[in-house]
CSV table of C-alpha atoms in Angstrom, one decimal:
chain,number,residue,atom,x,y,z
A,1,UNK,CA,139.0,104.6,142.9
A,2,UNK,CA,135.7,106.0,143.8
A,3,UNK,CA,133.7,107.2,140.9
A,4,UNK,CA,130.8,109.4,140.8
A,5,UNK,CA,128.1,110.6,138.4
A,6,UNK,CA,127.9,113.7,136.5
A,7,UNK,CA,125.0,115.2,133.9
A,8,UNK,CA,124.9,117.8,131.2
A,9,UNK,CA,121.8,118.5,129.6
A,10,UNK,CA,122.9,120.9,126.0
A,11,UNK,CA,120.0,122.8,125.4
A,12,UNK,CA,119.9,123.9,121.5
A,13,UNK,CA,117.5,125.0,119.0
A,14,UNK,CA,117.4,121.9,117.1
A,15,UNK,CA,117.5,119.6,119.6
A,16,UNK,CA,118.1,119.1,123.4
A,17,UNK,CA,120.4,116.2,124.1
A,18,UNK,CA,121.2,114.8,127.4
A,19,UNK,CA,124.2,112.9,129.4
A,20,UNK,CA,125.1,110.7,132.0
A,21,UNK,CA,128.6,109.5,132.3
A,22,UNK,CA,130.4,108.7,135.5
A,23,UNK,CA,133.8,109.7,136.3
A,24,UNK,CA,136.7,108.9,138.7
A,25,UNK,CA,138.4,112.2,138.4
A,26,UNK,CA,140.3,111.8,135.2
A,27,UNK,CA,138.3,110.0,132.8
A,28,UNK,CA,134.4,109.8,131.3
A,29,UNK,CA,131.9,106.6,130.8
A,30,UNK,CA,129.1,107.9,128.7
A,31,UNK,CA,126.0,105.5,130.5
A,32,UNK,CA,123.1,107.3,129.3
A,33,UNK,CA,121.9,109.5,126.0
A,34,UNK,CA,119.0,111.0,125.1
A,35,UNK,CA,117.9,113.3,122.5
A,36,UNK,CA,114.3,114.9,121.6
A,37,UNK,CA,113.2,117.5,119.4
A,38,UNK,CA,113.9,121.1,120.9
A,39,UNK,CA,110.2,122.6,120.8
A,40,UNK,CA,109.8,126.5,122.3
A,41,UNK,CA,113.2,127.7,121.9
A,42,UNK,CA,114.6,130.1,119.2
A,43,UNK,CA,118.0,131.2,118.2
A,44,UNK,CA,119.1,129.7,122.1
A,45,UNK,CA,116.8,131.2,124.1
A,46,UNK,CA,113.3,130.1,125.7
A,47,UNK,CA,110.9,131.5,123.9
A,48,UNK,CA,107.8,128.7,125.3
A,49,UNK,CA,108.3,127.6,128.9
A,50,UNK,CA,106.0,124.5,128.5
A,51,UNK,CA,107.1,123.8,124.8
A,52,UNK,CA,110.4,123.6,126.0
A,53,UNK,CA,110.4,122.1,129.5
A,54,UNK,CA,108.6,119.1,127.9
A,55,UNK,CA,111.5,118.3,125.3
A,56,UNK,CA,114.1,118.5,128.6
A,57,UNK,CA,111.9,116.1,130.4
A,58,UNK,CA,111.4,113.8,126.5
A,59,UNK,CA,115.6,114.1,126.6
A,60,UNK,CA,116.1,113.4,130.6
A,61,UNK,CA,114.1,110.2,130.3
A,62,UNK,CA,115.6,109.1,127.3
A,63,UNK,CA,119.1,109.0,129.0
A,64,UNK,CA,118.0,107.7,132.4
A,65,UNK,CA,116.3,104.8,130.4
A,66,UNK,CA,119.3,104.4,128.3
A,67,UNK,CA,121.7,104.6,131.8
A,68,UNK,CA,119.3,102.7,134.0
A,69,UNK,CA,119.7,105.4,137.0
A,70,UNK,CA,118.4,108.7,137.7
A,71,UNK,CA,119.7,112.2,135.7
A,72,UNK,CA,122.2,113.9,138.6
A,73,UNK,CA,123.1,117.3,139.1
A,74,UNK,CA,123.9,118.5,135.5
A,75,UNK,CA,125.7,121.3,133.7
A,76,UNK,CA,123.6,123.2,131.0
A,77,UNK,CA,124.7,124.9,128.5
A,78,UNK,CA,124.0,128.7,127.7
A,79,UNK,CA,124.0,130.5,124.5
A,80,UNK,CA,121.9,133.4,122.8
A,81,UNK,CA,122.6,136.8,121.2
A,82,UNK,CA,121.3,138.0,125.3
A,83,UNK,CA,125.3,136.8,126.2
A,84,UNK,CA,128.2,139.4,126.2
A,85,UNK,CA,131.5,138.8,126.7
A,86,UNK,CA,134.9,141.4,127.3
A,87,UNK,CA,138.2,141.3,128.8
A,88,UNK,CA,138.3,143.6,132.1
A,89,UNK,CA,141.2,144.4,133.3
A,90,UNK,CA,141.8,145.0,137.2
A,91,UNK,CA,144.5,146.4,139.5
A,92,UNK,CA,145.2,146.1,143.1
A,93,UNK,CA,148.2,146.9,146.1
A,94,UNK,CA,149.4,144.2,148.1
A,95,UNK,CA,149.0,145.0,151.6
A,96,UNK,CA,147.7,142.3,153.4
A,97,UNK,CA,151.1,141.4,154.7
A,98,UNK,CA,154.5,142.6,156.0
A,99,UNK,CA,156.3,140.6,153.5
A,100,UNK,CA,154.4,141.4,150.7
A,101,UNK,CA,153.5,138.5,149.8
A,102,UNK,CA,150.4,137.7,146.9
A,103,UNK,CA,148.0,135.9,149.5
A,104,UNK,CA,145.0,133.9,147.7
A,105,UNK,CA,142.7,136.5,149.5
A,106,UNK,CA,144.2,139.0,147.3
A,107,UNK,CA,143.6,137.1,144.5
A,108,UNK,CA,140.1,136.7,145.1
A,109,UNK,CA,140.0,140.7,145.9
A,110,UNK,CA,141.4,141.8,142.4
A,111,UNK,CA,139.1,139.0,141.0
A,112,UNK,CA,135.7,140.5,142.6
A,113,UNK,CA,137.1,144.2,141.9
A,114,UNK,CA,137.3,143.5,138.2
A,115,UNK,CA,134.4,141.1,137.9
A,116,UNK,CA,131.8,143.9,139.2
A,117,UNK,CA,132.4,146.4,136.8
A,118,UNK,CA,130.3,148.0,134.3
A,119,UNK,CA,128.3,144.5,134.6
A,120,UNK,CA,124.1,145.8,133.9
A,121,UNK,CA,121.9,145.6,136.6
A,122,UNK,CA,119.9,142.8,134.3
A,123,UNK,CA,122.8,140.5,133.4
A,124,UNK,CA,124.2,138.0,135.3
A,125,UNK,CA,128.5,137.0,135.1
A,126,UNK,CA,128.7,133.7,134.1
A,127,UNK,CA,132.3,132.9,133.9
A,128,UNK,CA,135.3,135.3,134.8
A,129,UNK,CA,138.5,133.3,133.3
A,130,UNK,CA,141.5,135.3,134.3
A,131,UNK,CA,143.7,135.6,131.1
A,132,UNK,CA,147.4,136.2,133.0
A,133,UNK,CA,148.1,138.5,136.2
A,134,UNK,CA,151.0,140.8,136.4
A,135,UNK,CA,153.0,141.0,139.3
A,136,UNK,CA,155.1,144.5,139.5
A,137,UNK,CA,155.4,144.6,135.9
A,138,UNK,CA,156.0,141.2,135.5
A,139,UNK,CA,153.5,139.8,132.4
A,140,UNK,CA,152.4,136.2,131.9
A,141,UNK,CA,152.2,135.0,135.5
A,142,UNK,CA,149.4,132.4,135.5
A,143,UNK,CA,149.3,132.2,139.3
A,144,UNK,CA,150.5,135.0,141.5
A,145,UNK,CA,150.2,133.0,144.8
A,146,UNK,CA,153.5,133.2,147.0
A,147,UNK,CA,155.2,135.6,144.6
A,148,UNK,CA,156.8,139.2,146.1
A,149,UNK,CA,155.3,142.3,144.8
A,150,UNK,CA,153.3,145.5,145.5
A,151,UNK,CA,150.9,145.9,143.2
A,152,UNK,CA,148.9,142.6,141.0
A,153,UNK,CA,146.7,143.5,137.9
A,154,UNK,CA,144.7,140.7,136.2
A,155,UNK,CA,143.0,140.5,132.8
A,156,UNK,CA,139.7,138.0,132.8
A,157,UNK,CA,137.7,136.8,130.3
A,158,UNK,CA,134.2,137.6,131.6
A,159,UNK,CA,130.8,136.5,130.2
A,160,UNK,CA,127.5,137.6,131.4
A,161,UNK,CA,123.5,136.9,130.0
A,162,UNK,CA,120.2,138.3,130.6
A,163,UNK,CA,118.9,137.5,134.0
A,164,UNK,CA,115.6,136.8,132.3
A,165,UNK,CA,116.9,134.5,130.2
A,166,UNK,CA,119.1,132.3,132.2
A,167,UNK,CA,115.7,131.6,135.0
A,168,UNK,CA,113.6,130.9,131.9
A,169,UNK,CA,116.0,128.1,131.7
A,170,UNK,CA,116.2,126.8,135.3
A,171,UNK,CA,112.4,126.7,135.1
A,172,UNK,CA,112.3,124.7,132.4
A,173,UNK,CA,115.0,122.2,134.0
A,174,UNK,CA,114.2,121.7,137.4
A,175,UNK,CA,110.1,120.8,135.3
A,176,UNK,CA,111.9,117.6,134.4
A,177,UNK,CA,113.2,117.2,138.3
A,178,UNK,CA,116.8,117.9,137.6
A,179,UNK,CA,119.4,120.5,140.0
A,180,UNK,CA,121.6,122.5,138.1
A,181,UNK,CA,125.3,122.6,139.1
A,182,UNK,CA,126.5,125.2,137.4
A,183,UNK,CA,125.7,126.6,133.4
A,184,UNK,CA,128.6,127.5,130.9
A,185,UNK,CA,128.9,129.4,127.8
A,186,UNK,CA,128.3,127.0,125.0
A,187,UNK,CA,131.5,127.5,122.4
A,188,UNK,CA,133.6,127.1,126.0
A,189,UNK,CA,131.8,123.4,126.2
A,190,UNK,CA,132.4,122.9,122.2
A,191,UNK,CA,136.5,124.1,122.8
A,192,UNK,CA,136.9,121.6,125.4
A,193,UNK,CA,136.0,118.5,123.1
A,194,UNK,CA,137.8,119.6,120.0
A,195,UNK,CA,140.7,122.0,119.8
A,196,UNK,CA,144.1,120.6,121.1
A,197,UNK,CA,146.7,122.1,123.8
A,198,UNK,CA,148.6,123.5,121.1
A,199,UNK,CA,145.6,124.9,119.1
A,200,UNK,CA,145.2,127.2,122.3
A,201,UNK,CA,148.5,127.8,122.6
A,202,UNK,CA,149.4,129.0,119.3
A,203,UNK,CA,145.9,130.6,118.4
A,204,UNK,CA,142.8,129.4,117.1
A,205,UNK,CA,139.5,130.0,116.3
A,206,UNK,CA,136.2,128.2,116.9
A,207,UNK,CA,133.5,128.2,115.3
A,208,UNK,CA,130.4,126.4,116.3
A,209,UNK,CA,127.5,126.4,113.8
A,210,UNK,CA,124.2,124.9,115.4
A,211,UNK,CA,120.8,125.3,114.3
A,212,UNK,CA,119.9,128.6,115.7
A,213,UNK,CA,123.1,130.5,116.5
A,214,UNK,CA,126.8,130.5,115.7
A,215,UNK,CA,129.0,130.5,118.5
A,216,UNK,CA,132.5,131.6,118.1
A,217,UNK,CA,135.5,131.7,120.4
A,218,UNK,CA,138.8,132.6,119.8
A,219,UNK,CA,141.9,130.9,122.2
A,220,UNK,CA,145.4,132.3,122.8
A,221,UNK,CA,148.5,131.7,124.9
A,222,UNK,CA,146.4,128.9,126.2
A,223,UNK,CA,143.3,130.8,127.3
A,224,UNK,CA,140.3,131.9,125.8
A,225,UNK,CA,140.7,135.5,124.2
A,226,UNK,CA,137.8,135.9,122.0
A,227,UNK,CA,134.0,135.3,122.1
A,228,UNK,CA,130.3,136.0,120.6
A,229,UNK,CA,127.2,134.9,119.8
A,230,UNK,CA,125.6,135.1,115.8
A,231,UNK,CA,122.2,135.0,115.7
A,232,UNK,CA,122.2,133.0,112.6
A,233,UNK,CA,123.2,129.1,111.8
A,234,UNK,CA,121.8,126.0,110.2
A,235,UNK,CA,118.1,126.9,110.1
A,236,UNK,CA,118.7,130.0,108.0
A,237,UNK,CA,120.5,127.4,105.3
A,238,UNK,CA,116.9,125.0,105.5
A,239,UNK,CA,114.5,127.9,105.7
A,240,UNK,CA,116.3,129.1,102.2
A,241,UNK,CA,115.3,126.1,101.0
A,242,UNK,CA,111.6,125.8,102.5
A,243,UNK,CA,111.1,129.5,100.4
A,244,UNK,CA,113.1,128.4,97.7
A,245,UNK,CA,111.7,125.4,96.5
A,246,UNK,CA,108.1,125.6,98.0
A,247,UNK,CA,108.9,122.6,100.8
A,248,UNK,CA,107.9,122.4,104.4
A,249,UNK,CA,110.4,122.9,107.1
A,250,UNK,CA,110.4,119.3,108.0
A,251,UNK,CA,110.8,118.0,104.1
A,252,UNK,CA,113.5,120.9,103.6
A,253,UNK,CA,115.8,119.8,106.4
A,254,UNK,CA,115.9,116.3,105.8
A,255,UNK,CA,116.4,117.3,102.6
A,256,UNK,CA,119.5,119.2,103.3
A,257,UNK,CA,120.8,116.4,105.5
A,258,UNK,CA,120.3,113.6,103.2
A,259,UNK,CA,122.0,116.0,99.9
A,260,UNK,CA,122.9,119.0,100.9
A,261,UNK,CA,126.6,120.5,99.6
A,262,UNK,CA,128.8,122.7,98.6
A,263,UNK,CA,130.6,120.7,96.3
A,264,UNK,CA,130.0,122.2,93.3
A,265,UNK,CA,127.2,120.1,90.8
A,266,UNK,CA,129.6,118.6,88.3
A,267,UNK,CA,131.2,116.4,91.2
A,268,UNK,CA,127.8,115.1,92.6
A,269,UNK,CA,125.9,112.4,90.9
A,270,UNK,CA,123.4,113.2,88.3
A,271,UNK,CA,120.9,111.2,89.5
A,272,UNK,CA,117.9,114.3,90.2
A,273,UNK,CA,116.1,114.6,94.1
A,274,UNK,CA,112.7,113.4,94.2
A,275,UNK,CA,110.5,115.6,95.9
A,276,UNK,CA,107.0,115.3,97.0
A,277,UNK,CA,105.0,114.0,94.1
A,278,UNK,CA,107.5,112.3,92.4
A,279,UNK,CA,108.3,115.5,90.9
A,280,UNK,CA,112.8,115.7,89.8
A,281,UNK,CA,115.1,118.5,91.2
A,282,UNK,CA,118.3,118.7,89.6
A,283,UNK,CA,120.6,118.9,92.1
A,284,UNK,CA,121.9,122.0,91.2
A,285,UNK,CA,119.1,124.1,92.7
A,286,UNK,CA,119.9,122.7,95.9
A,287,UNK,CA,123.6,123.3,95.4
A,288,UNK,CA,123.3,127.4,94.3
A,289,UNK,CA,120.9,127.9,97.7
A,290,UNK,CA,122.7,126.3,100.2
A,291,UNK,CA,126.0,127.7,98.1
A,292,UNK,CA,124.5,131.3,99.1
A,293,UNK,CA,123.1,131.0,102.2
A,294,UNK,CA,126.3,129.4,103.8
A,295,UNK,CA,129.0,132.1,101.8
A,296,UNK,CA,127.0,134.4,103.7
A,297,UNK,CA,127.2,133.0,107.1
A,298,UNK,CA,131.1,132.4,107.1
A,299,UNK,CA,131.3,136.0,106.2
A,300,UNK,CA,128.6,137.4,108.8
A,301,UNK,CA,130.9,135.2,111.2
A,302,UNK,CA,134.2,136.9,110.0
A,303,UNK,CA,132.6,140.3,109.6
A,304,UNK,CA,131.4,139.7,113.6
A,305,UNK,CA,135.2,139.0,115.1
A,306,UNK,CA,136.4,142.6,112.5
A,307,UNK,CA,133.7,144.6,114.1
A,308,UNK,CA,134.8,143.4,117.9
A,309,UNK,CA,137.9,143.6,117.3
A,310,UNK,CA,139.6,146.3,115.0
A,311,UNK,CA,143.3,145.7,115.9
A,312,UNK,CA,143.2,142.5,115.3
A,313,UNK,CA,144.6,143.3,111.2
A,314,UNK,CA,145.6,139.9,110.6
A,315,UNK,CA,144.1,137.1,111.5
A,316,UNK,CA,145.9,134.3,109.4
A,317,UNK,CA,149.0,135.3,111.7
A,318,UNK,CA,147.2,135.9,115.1
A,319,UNK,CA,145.3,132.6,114.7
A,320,UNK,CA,148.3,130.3,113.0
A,321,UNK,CA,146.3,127.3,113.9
A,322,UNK,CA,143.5,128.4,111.8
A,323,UNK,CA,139.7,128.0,112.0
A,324,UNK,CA,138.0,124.7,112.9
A,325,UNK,CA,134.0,124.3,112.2
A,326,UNK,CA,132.1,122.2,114.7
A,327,UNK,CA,128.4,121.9,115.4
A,328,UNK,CA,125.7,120.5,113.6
A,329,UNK,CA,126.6,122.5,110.3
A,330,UNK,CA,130.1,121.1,110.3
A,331,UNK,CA,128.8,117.8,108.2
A,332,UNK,CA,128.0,119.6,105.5
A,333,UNK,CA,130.2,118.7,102.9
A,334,UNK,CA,132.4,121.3,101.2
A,335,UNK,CA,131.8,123.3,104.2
A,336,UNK,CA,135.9,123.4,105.7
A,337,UNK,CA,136.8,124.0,102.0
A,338,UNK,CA,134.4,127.4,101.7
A,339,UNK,CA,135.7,128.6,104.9
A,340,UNK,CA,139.4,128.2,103.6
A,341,UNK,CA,138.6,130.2,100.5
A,342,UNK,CA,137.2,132.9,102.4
A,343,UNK,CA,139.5,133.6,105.5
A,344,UNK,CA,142.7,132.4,104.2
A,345,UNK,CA,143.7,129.9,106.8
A,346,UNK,CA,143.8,126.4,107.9
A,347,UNK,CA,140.4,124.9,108.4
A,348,UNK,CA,139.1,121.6,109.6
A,349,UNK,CA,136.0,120.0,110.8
A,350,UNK,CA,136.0,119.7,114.7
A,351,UNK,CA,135.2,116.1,115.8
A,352,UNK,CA,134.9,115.2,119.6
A,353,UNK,CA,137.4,112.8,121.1
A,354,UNK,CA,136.3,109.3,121.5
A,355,UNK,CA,135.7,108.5,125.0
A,356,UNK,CA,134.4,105.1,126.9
A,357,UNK,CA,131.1,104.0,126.9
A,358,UNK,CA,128.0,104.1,125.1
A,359,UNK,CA,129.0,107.2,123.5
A,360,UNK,CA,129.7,105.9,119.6
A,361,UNK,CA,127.0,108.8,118.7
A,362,UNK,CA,128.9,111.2,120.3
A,363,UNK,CA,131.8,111.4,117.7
A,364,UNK,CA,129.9,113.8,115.9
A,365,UNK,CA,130.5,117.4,115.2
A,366,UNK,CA,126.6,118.0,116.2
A,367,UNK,CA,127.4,116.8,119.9
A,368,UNK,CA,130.6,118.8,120.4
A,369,UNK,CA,128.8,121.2,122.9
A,370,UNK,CA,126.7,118.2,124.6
A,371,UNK,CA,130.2,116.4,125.4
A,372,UNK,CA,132.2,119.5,125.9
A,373,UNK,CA,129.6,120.2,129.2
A,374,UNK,CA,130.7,117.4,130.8
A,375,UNK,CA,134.5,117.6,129.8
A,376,UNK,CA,134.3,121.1,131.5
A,377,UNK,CA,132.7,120.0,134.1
A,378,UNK,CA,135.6,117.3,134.6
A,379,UNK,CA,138.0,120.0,134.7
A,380,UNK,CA,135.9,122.6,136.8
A,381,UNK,CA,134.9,120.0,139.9
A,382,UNK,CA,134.7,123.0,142.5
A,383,UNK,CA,132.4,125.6,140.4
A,384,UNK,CA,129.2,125.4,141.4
A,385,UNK,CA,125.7,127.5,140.4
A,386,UNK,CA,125.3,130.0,143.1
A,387,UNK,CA,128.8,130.5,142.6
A,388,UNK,CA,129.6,130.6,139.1
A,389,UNK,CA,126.3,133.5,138.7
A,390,UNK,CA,126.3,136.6,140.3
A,391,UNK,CA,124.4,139.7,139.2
A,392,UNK,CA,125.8,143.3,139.2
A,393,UNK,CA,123.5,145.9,141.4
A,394,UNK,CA,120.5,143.1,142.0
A,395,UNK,CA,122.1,140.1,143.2
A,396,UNK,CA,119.8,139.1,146.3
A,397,UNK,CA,116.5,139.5,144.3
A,398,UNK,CA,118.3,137.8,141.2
A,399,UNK,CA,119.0,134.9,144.3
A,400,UNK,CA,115.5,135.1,145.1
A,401,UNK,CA,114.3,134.4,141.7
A,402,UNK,CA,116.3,132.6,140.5
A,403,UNK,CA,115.1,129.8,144.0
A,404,UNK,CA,111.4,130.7,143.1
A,405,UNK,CA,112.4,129.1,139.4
A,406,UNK,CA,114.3,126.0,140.5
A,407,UNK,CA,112.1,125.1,143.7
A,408,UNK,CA,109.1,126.5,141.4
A,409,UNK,CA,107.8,128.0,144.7
């Protein structure tokens, strides 16, 4: 069978990790991976076009050396507090035939009708997921194509992001010589390579902690219901510490790698941290400011999906498959068990399913999202970039800018 090759380049605030796997349709081979240091972005977003279009070209070379070909077309991921997300409902007669008869060109009608509205004239759609349609009253239809009826509503999932931000991007892509296929909203990437069929089916909440932001998405009746950006993650938990104990940024987060937890002090080991100058640290200092910092995220997270979403009164019966914690955050330990206390429900650690290759690295919750691009992409051959993004009032000079970033003309 004929197989071709596919890229995703997950561009985070801790690092910026890169893929090439090829693919015959139905399966991944992870050839190449490369990861470098994610210089000039903050909390998701570009915030140093060179900084950051260096440490995608470090990442790109690393996984062409490691693959031995060039980087293809790739799928990047997107996140940022500058994303929005809503479900739109839209409503449309059937009139395009005698029979009446829903035609795909009525699809694609309701689709655009619902897609362009209340959209800002600075943000661009990124993904319009249609939930269910309706056919004459007739709820959970999943495709409405051949069926009788007079009038069709939809509900979509739709997620759009700043203009601005999502060129400052391209730039710093196509400066490491690499095409964008098509972009996608992170925790959509991090769903695909850890929750189950039935997780979406029955209801389930995602969480994905990262370095800069905390992306959250909810699923239900097998489609994505819920989700939102936090503007807070991993970094808050080592800058704590930085303050805290008077460390640098670089000793603090290697220190919270190497002994971070939230298992309370009389499990761990007695034996004290060194820290510069041979100086001891119980480890109980450690414990009581990580303990805080990541108590308060969990709650900021929960807090977040309340304020969205009001009617949603109880979650531990909406969402009966519970929570599950990916992303770079998920290895801390005691983590899962916080989350529990706090929410109420079923929690586990999200770990990306093994696939062939070179990708033994990859079966880590910090590479959920880098995977979950090219999963995605697996099961979305046909989306492509010009199609996926389309601006609200200004879509030919978002076209034209968005050329002038890739071509860099």
């Amino acid at each position: 069978m004929k197989t071709q090759l596919i890229g995703a380049i997950d561009i985070g605030t801790t690092k910026i990790c890169s893929l090439i796997a090829e693919t015959d349709g139905t399966g991944l081979r992870i050839l190449g991976i490369g990861t470098a240091p994610s210089n000039g972005v903050q909390k998701g977003q570009v915030v140093n076009i060179g900084e950051a279009a260096q440490a995608v070209l470090n990442s790109v070379a690393a996984a062409e050396k490691t693959a031995g070909c060039r980087m293809p077309t790739v799928v990047i991921s997107v996140t940022g507090k500058h994303v929005t997300s809503d479900n739109k409902r839209g409503v449309i007669s059937i009139t395009s035939n005698r029979k009446q008869t829903v035609l795909p060109g009525d699809v694609r009608r309701l689709l655009q009708i619902s897609r362009s509205e209340n959209i800002p004239s600075d943000q661009a759609v990124l993904h319009q997921i249609p939930r269910y349609y309706r056919v004459d009253g007739q709820d959970g239809v999943k495709d409405p194509v051949g069926m009788h009826g007079y009038r069709l509503d939809v509900e979509t999932h739709t997620v759009w992001a700043s203009i601005n931000a999502i060129e400052n991007l391209a730039k710093c892509v196509s400066a490491a010589g690499v095409k964008i296929e098509c972009l996608v909203f992170e925790p959509l990437a991090s769903g695909e390579a850890v929750l189950s069929e039935d997780e979406k089916r029955d209801g389930v909440l995602l969480v994905d902690i990262g370095g800069g932001t905390s992306n959250i998405a909810v699923y239900k009746d097998d489609s994505i219901f819920y989700s939102a950006v936090v503007p807070a993650a991993g970094n808050q938990i080592t800058k704590d510490i930085a303050m805290g104990l008077g460390y640098s940024p670089e000793f603090a987060e290697e220190l919270k790698l190497r002994h971070g937890s939230l298992i309370p002090p009389a499990s761990l080991p007695n034996k004290p941290v060194k820290k510069t100058g041979e100086q001891e640290m119980p480890p109980g200092e450690l414990f009581d400011i990580i303990n805080i910092r990541a108590e308060e995220l969990i709650r900021l997270i929960i807090l977040q999906i309340k304020n969205d979403f009001k009617d949603l009164l109880d979650p531990v019966t909406f969402l009966p498959s519970g929570m599950v914690i990916t992303g770079g955050t998920a290895n801390l330990p005691g983590l899962v068990e916080m989350a529990q206390q706090i929410t109420c429900m079923p929690c586990r650690v999200g770990y990306p399913a093994r696939v062939a290759g070179i990708a033994d690295d990859l079966c880590d919750p910090a590479y959920a999202a880098s995977l979950g691009l090219l999963i995605w992409k697996l099961q979305n051959p046909d989306v492509r970039y010009h199609q996926q993004v389309s601006a609200g009032k200004t879509g030919k000079g978002f076209f034209s800018r968005l050329m002038r970033a890739i071509t860099g003309k």
